[in-house]
Short mmCIF file of C-alpha atoms in Angstrom, two decimals:
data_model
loop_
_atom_site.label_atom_id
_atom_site.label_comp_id
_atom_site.label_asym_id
_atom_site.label_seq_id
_atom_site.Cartn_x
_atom_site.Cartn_y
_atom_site.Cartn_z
CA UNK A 14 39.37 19.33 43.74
CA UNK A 15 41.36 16.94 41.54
CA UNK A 16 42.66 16.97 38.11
CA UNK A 17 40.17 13.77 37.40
CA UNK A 18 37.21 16.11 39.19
CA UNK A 19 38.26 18.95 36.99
CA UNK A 20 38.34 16.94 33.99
CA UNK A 21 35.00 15.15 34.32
CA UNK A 22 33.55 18.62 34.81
CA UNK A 23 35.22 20.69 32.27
CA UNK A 24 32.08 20.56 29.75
CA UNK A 25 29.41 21.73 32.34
CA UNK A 26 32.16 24.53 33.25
CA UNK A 27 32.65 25.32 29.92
CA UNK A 28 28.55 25.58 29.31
CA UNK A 29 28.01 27.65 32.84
CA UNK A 30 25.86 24.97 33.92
CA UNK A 31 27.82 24.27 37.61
CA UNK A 32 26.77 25.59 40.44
CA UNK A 33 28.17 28.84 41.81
CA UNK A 34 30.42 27.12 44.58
CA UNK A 35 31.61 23.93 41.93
CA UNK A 36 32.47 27.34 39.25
CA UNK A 37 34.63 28.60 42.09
CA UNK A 38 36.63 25.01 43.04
CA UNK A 39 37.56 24.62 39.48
CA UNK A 40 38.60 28.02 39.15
CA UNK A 41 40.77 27.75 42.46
CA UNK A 42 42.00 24.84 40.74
CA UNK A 43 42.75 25.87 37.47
CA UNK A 44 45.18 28.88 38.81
CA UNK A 45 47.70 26.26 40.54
CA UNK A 46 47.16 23.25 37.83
CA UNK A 47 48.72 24.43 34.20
CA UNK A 48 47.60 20.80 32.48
CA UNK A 49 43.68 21.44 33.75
CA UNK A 50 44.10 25.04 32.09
CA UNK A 51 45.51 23.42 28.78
CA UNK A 52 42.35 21.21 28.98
CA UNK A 53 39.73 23.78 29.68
CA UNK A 54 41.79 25.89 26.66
CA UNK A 55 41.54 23.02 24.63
CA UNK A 56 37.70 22.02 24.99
CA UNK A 57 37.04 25.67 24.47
CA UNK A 58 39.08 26.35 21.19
CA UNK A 59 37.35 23.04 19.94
CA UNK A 60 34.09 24.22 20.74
CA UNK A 61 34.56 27.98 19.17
CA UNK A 62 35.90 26.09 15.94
CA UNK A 63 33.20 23.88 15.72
CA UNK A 64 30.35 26.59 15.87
CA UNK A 65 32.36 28.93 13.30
CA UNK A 66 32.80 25.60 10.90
CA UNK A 67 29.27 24.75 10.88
CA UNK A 68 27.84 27.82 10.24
CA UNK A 69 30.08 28.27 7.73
CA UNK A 70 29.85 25.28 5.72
CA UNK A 71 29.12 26.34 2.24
CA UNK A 72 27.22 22.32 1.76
CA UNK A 73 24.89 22.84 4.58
CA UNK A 74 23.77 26.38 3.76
CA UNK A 75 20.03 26.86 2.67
CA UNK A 76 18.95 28.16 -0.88
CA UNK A 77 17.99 31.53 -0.82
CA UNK A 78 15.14 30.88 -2.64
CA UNK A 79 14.09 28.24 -0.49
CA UNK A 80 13.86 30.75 2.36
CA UNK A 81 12.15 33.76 0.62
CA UNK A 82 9.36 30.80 -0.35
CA UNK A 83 9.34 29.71 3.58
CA UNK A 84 9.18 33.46 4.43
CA UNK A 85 5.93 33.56 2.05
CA UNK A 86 4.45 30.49 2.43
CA UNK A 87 4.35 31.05 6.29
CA UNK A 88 2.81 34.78 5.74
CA UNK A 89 0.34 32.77 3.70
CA UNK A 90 -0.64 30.47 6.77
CA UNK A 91 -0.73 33.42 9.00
CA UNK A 92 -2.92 35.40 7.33
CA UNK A 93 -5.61 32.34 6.39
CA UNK A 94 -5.66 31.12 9.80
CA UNK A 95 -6.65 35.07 10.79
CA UNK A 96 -8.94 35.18 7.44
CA UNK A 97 -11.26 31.73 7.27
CA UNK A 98 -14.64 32.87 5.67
CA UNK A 99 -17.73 31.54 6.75
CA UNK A 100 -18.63 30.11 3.27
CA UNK A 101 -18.85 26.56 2.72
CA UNK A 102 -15.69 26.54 0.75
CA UNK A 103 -12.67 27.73 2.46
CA UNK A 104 -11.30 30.13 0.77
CA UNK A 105 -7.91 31.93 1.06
CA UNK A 106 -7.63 35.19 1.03
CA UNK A 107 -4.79 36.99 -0.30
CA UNK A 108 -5.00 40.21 0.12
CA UNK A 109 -2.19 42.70 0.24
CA UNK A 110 0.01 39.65 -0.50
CA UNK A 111 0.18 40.26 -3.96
CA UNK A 112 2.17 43.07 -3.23
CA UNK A 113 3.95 40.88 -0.76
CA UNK A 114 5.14 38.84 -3.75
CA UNK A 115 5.91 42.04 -5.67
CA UNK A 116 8.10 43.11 -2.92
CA UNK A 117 10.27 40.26 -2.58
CA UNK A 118 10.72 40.00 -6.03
CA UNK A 119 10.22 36.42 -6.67
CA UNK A 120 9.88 32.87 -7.86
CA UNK A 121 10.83 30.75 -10.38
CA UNK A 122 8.26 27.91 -10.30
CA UNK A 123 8.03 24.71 -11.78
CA UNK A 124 4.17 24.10 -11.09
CA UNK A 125 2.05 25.66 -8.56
CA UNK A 126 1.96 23.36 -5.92
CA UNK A 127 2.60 25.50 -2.47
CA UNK A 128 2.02 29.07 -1.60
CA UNK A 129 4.96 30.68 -3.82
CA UNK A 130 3.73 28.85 -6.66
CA UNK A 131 0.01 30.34 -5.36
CA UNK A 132 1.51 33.55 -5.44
CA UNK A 133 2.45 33.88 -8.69
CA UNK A 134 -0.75 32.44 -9.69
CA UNK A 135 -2.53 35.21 -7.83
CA UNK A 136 -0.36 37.84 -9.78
CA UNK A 137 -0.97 36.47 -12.98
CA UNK A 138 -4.65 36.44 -11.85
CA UNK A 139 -4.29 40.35 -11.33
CA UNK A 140 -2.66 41.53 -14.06
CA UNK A 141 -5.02 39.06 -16.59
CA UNK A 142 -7.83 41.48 -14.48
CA UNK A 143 -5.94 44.74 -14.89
CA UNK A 144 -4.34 44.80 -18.54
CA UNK A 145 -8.28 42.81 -19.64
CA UNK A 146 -10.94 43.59 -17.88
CA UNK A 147 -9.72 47.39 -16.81
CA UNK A 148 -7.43 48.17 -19.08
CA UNK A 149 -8.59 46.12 -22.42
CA UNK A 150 -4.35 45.83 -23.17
CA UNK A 151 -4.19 42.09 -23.82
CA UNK A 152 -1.72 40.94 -26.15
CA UNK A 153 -4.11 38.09 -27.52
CA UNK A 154 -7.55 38.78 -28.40
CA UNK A 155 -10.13 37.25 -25.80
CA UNK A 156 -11.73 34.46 -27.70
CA UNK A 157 -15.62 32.96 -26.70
CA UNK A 158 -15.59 30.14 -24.05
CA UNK A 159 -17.09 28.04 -26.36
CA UNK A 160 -14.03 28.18 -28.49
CA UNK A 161 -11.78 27.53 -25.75
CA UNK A 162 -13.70 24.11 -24.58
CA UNK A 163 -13.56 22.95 -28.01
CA UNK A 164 -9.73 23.86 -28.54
CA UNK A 165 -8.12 23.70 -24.50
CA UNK A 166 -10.70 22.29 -22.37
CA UNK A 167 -14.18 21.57 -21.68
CA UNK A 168 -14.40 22.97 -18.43
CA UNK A 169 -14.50 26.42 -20.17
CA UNK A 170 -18.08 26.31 -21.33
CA UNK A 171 -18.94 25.68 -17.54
CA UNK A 172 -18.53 29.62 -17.32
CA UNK A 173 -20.82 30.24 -20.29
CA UNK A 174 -23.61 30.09 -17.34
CA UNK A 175 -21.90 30.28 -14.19
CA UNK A 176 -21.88 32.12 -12.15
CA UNK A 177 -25.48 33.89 -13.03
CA UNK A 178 -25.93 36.56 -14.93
CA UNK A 179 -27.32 38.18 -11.83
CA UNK A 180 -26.45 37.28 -8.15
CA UNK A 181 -27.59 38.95 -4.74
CA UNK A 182 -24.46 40.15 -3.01
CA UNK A 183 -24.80 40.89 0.88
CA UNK A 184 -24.86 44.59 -0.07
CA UNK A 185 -26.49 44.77 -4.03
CA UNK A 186 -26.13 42.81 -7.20
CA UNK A 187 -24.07 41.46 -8.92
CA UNK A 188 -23.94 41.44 -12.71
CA UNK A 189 -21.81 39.71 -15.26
CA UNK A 190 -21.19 42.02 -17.88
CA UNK A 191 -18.58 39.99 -19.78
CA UNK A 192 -17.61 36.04 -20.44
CA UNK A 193 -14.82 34.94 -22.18
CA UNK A 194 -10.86 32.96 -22.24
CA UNK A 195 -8.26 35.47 -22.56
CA UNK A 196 -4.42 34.57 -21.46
CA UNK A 197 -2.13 36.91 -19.61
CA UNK A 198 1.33 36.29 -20.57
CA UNK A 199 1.12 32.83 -21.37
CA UNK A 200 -1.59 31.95 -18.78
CA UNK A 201 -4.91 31.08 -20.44
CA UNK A 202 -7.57 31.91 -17.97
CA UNK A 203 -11.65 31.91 -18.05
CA UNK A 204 -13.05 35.06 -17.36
CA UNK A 205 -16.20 36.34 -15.86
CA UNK A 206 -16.48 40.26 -15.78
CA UNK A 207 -18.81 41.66 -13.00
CA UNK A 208 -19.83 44.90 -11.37
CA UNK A 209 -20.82 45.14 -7.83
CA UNK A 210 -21.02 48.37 -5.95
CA UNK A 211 -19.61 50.34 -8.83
CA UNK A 212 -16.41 48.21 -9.40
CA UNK A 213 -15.11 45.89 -11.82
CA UNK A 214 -14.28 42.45 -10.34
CA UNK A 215 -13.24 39.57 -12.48
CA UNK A 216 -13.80 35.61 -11.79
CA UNK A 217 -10.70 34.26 -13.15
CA UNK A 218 -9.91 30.38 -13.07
CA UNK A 219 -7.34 28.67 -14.33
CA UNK A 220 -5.05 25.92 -14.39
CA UNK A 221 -3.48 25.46 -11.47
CA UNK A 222 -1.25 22.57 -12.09
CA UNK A 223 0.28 23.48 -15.72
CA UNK A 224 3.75 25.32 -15.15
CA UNK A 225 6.53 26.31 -15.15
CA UNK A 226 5.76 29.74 -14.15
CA UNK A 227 7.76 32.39 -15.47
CA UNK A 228 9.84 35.09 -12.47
CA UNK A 229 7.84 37.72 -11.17
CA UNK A 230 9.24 40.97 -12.20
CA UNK A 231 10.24 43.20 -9.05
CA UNK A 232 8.94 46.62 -8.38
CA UNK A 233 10.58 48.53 -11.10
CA UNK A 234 11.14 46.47 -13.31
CA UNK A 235 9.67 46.53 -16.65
CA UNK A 236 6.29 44.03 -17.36
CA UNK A 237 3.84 43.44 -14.84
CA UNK A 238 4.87 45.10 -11.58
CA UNK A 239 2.55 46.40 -8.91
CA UNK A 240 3.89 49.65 -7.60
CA UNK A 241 3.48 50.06 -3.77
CA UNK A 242 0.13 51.47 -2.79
CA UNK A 243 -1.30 50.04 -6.50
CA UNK A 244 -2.98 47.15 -4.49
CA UNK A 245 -5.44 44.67 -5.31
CA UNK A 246 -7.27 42.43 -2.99
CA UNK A 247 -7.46 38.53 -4.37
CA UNK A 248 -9.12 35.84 -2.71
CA UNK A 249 -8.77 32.49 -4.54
CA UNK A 250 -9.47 28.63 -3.87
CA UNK A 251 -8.49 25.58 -5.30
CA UNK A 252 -10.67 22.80 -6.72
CA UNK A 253 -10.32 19.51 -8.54
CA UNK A 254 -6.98 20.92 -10.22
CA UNK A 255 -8.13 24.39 -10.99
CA UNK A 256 -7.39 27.61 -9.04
CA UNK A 257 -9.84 30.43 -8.67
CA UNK A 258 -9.77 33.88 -8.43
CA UNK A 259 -12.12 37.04 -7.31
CA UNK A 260 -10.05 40.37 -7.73
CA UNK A 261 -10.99 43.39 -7.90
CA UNK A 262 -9.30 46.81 -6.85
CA UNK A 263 -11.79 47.50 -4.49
CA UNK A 264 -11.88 46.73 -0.91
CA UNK A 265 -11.58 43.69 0.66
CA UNK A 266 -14.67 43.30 2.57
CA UNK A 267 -16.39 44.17 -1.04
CA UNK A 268 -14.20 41.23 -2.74
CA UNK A 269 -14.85 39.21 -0.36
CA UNK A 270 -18.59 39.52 -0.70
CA UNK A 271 -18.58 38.62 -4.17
CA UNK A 272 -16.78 35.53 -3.48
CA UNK A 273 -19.13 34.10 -0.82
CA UNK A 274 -22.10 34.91 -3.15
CA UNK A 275 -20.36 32.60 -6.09
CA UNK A 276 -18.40 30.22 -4.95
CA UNK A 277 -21.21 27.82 -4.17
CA UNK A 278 -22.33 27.56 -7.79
CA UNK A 279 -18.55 27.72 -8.96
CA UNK A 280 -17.46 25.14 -7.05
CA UNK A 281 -20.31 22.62 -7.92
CA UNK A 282 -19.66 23.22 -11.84
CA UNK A 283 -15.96 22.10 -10.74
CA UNK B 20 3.22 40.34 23.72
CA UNK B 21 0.56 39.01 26.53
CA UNK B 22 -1.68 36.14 25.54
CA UNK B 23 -2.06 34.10 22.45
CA UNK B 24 -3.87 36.78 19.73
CA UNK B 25 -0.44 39.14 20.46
CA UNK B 26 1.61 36.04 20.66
CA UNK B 27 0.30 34.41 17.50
CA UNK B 28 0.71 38.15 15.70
CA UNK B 29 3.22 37.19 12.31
CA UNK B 30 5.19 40.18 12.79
CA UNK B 31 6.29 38.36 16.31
CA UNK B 32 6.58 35.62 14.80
CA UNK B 33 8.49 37.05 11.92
CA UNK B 34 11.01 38.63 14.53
CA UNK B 35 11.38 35.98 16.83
CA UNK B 36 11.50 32.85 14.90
CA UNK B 37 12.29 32.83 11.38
CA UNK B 38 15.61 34.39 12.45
CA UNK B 39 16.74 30.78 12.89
CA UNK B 40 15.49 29.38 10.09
CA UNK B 41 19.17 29.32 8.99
CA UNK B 42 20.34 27.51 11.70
CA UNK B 43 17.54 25.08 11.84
CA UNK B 44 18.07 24.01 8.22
CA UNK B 45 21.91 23.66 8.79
CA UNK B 46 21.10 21.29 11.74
CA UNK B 47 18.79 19.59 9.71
CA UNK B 48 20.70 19.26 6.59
CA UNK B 49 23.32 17.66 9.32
CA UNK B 50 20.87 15.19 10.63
CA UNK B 51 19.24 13.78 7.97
CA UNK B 52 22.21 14.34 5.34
CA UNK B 53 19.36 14.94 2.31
CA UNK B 54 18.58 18.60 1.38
CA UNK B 55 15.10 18.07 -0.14
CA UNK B 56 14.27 16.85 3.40
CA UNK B 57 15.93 19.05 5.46
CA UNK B 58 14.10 21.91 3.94
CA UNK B 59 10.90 19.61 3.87
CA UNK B 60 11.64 19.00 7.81
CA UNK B 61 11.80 23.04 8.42
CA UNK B 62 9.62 23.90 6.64
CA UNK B 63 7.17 21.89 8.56
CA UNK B 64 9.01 22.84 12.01
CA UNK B 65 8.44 26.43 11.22
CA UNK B 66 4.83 25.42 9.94
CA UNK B 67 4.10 23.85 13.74
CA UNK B 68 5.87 26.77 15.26
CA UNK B 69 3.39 29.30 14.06
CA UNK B 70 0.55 27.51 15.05
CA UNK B 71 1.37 26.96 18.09
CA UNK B 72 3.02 30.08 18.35
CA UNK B 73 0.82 31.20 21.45
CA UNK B 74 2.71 28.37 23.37
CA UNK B 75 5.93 30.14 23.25
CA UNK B 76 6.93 32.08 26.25
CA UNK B 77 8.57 35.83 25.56
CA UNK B 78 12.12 36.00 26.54
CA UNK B 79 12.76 32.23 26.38
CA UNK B 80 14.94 30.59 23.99
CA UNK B 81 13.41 30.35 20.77
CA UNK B 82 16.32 28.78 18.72
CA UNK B 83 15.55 26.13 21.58
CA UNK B 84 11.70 26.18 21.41
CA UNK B 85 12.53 25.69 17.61
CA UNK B 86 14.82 22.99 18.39
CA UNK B 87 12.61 20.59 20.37
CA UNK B 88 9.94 20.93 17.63
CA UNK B 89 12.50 20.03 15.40
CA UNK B 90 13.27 17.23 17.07
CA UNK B 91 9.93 16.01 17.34
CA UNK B 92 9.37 16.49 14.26
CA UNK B 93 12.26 14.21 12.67
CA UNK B 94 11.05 11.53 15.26
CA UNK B 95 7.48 11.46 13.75
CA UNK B 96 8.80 11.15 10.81
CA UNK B 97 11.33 8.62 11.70
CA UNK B 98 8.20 6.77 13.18
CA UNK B 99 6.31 7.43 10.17
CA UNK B 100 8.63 5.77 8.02
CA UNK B 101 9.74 2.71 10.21
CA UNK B 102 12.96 3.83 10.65
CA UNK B 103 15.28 3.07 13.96
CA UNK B 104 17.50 5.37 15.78
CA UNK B 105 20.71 5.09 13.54
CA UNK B 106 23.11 3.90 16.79
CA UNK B 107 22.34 1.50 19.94
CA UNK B 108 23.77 3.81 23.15
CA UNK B 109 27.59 2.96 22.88
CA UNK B 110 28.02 5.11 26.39
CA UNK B 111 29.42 1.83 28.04
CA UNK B 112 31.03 0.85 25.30
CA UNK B 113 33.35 4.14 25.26
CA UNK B 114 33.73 4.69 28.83
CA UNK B 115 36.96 2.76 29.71
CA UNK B 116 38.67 3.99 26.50
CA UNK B 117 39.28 7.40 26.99
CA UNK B 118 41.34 7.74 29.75
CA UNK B 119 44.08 10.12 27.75
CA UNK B 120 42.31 12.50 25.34
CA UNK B 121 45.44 13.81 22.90
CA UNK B 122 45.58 17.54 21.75
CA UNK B 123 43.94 18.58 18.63
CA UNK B 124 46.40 19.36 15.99
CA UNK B 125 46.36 23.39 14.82
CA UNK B 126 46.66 22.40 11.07
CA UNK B 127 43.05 20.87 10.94
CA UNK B 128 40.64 22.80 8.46
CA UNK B 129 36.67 23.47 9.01
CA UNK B 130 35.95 20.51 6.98
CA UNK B 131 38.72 18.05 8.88
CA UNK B 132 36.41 19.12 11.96
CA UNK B 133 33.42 18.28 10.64
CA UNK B 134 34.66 15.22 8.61
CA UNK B 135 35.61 14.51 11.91
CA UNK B 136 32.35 14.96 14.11
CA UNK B 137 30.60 12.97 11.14
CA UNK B 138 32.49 9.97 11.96
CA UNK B 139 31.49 9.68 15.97
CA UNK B 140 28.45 7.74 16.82
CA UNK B 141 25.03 10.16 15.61
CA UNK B 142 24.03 10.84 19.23
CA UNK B 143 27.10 12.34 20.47
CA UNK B 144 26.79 14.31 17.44
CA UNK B 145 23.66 15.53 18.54
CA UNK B 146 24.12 16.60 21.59
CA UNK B 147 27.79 18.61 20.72
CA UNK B 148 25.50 20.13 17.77
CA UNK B 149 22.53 21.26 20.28
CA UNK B 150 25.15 22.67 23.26
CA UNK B 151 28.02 23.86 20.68
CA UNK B 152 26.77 25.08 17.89
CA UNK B 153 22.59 25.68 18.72
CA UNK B 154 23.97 27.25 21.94
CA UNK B 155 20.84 25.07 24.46
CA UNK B 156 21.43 24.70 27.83
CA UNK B 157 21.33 21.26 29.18
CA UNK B 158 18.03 21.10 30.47
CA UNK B 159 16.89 22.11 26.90
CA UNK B 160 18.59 19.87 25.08
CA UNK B 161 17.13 17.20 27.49
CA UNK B 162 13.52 18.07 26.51
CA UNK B 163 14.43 18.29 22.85
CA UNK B 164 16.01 14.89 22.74
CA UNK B 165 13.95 13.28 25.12
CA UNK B 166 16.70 11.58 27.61
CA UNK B 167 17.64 12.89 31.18
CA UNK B 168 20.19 16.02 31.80
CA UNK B 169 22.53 13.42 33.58
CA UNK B 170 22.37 11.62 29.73
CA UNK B 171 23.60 14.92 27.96
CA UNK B 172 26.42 15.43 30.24
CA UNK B 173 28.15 12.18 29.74
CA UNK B 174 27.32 12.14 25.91
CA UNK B 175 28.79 16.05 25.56
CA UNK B 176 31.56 14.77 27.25
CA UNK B 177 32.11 11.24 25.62
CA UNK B 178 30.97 13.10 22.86
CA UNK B 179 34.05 15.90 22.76
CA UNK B 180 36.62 13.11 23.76
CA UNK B 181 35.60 10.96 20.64
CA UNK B 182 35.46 13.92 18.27
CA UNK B 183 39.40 15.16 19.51
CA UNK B 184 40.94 11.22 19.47
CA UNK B 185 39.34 10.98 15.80
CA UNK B 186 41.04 14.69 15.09
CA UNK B 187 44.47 13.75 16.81
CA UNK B 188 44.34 10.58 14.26
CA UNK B 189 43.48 12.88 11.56
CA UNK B 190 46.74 13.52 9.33
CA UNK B 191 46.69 14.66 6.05
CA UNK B 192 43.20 13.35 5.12
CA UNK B 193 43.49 10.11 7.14
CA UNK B 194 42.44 9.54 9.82
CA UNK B 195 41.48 6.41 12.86
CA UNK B 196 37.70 5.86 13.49
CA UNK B 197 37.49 5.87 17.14
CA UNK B 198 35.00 2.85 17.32
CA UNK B 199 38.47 0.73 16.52
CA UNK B 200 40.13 2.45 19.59
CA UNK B 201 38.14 0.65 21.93
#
């Protein structure tokens, strides 16, 4: 083989990609022919450099931030292309995620637009349930829907009637014990209280496109944090600019009931 | 993993793929030279990845896998927004002109290098990027760009010549553009 053979080749060689029997000509080459060695030396140093100085390019690394919310958002997709209800509305269901969220101790938000933003929607949606309609540990006395329509927005008074004060769930009834607005750390949601099966679930609906969000606290930290194991299943859809939540401690299947059998009448007051 | 309800499992998917999101993002930070799009153009690769996520094949290459959809991708968009490939195929252009390659100086930093590789024609940037740095094989960085294996070999190779003339040139933050060599 000749220096101009060896040359033309020295990429392929360089990438394994020759055949057995060309691997062995260069190499028979390269012990009597010092320049083709400073070549091949060459085209490999250039190649090693080039790998080390792109991955460690400080201007072309990714936000962290930007990956935990990939991370999330793509847990998100997996788990509502594995949980589509057979409601008319498609709603996504978020269970376990919540602690998801809690776990990776995220997201500063502007808006929620996108499945991080979602998240922290669905935790504020939990703790308005736990620290209001479990708990009654609001900071800010719940005030009448009525009230709220007059002073925030009319769409309140929708849930003066809706859902019904009595709805057949596929296993019981459902009963609305409580209506009102109450806001969880900032976040000024309408509530519906029912009971279904013996637990407390709560319709919450809120905004979805006011922000900025505030940080989720991480397990541990003071505020709203869900300790592992202190889960609550969420299910929640979005419609005409307004996000909507079912939680309830309970178990999914049960939250999920309770959903299917309101989100009908919900969604046509929206 | 066995069929597509194992394959599409996001604990799989969590293992095998999102490993590269890294890497992805760098290459397409490099390509498209605008963050907010870059992460916009991964996050939608990694989107089409999952769902199709019964396509890919255990033990293959999935920085490759993730590659091609990449690739394809950037070209809808690129179709999407009327946009032409950046550089006509200069492959003739070049050939005659590199006939002596010159050594690459020692004293060049990570960001010479790159400075460097920015300033060769896009596809030759491409294909060092996908063999060098994503670590394909030929025949995959044929099916993620699209052009024949014969195609890769001469633009690695143009490629690597351009990128060391414009690094012998380079000297103390100057440096020749090799399209004025020719």
């Amino acid at each position: 083989m000749q220096c101009h053979e060896v040359r033309d080749l020295a990429d392929a060689f360089i990438a394994d990609e020759l055949l057995v029997e060309t691997n062995q000509e260069i190499l028979r080459h390269l012990e009597s022919c010092p320049d083709c060695r400073a070549e091949i030396a060459a085209r490999r140093a250039l190649r090693s450099r080039l790998k080390a100085a792109f991955a460690g390019a400080a201007d072309l690394a990714p936000r962290e931030e930007w990956l935990s919310e990939v991370r999330t958002r793509l847990q998100v997709e997996s788990q509502s292309a594995r949980r589509s209800w057979n409601s008319p509305a498609t709603w996504l269901a978020l269970a376990a995620t919540v602690l998801l969220a809690a776990g990776l101790g995220l997201f500063t938000l502007a808006g929620s637009r996108g499945a991080a933003g979602l998240l922290a929607l669905a935790r504020s949606a939990v703790g308005d349930h736990r620290n209001c309609a479990v708990r009654f540990n609001l900071a800010e006395k719940p005030i009448p829907l009525s009230q709220a329509a007059e002073q925030y927005d009319p769409i309140y008074r929708v849930f003066e009637a809706t859902p019904a004060a009595s709805v057949s769930g596929r296993n019981g009834t459902i009963e609305v014990l409580e209506r009102h607005s109450c806001v969880f750390e900032g976040r000024r949601f309408a509530h519906v209280v029912m009971k279904y099966q013996g637990e407390l679930v709560s319709l919450l609906v809120t905004e979805a496109n006011a922000g900025p969000l505030t940080r989720l606290p991480a397990p541990g930290e003071s505020g709203l944090a869900l300790a592992p194991g202190d889960g609550y299943n969420v299910v929640y859809q979005q419609a005409r600019g307004y996000a909507v939540f079912v939680v309830a401690s309970g178990n999914a299947t049960m939250v999920r009931d309770v959903a299917d059998a309101i989100d009908g009448d919900v969604l046509a007051h929206l | 993993m066995s069929g597509p309800e194992a394959s599409s499992d996001w604990g799989v998917f969590e293992r095998e793929a999102l490993p590269h999101a890294e890497g992805l993002f760098r290459l397409a930070l490099w390509l498209v030279r605008d963050r907010s799009e870059a992460e916009e153009l991964v996050q939608e690769t990694l989107s089409q990845a999952l769902t199709s996520f019964h396509r890919y094949k255990p033990g293959t290459n999935c920085r490759a896998w993730l590659t091609t959809i990449l690739q394809h991708v950037r070209s809808n968009r690129w179709r999407a927004k009327s946009r032409e490939p950046v550089v006509s195929d200069p492959d003739e252009r070049f050939a005659k002109s590199l006939a002596f390659v010159p050594p690459v100086p020692d004293e060049l930093t990570d960001e010479d290098l790159l400075a460097a590789l920015r300033r060769i024609p896009s596809q030759y940037q491409d294909v060092i990027l996908m063999c060098d740095v994503q670590e394909l094989s030929y025949k995959e960085i044929a099916a993620a760009l699209g052009i024949p294996i014969g195609t890769v070999m001469s633009r690695l190779h143009r490629g690597r010549d351009l990128l060391r003339i414009e690094l012998a040139g380079y000297r103390g933050g100057v440096s020749r553009q090799a399209a004025d060599l020719g």
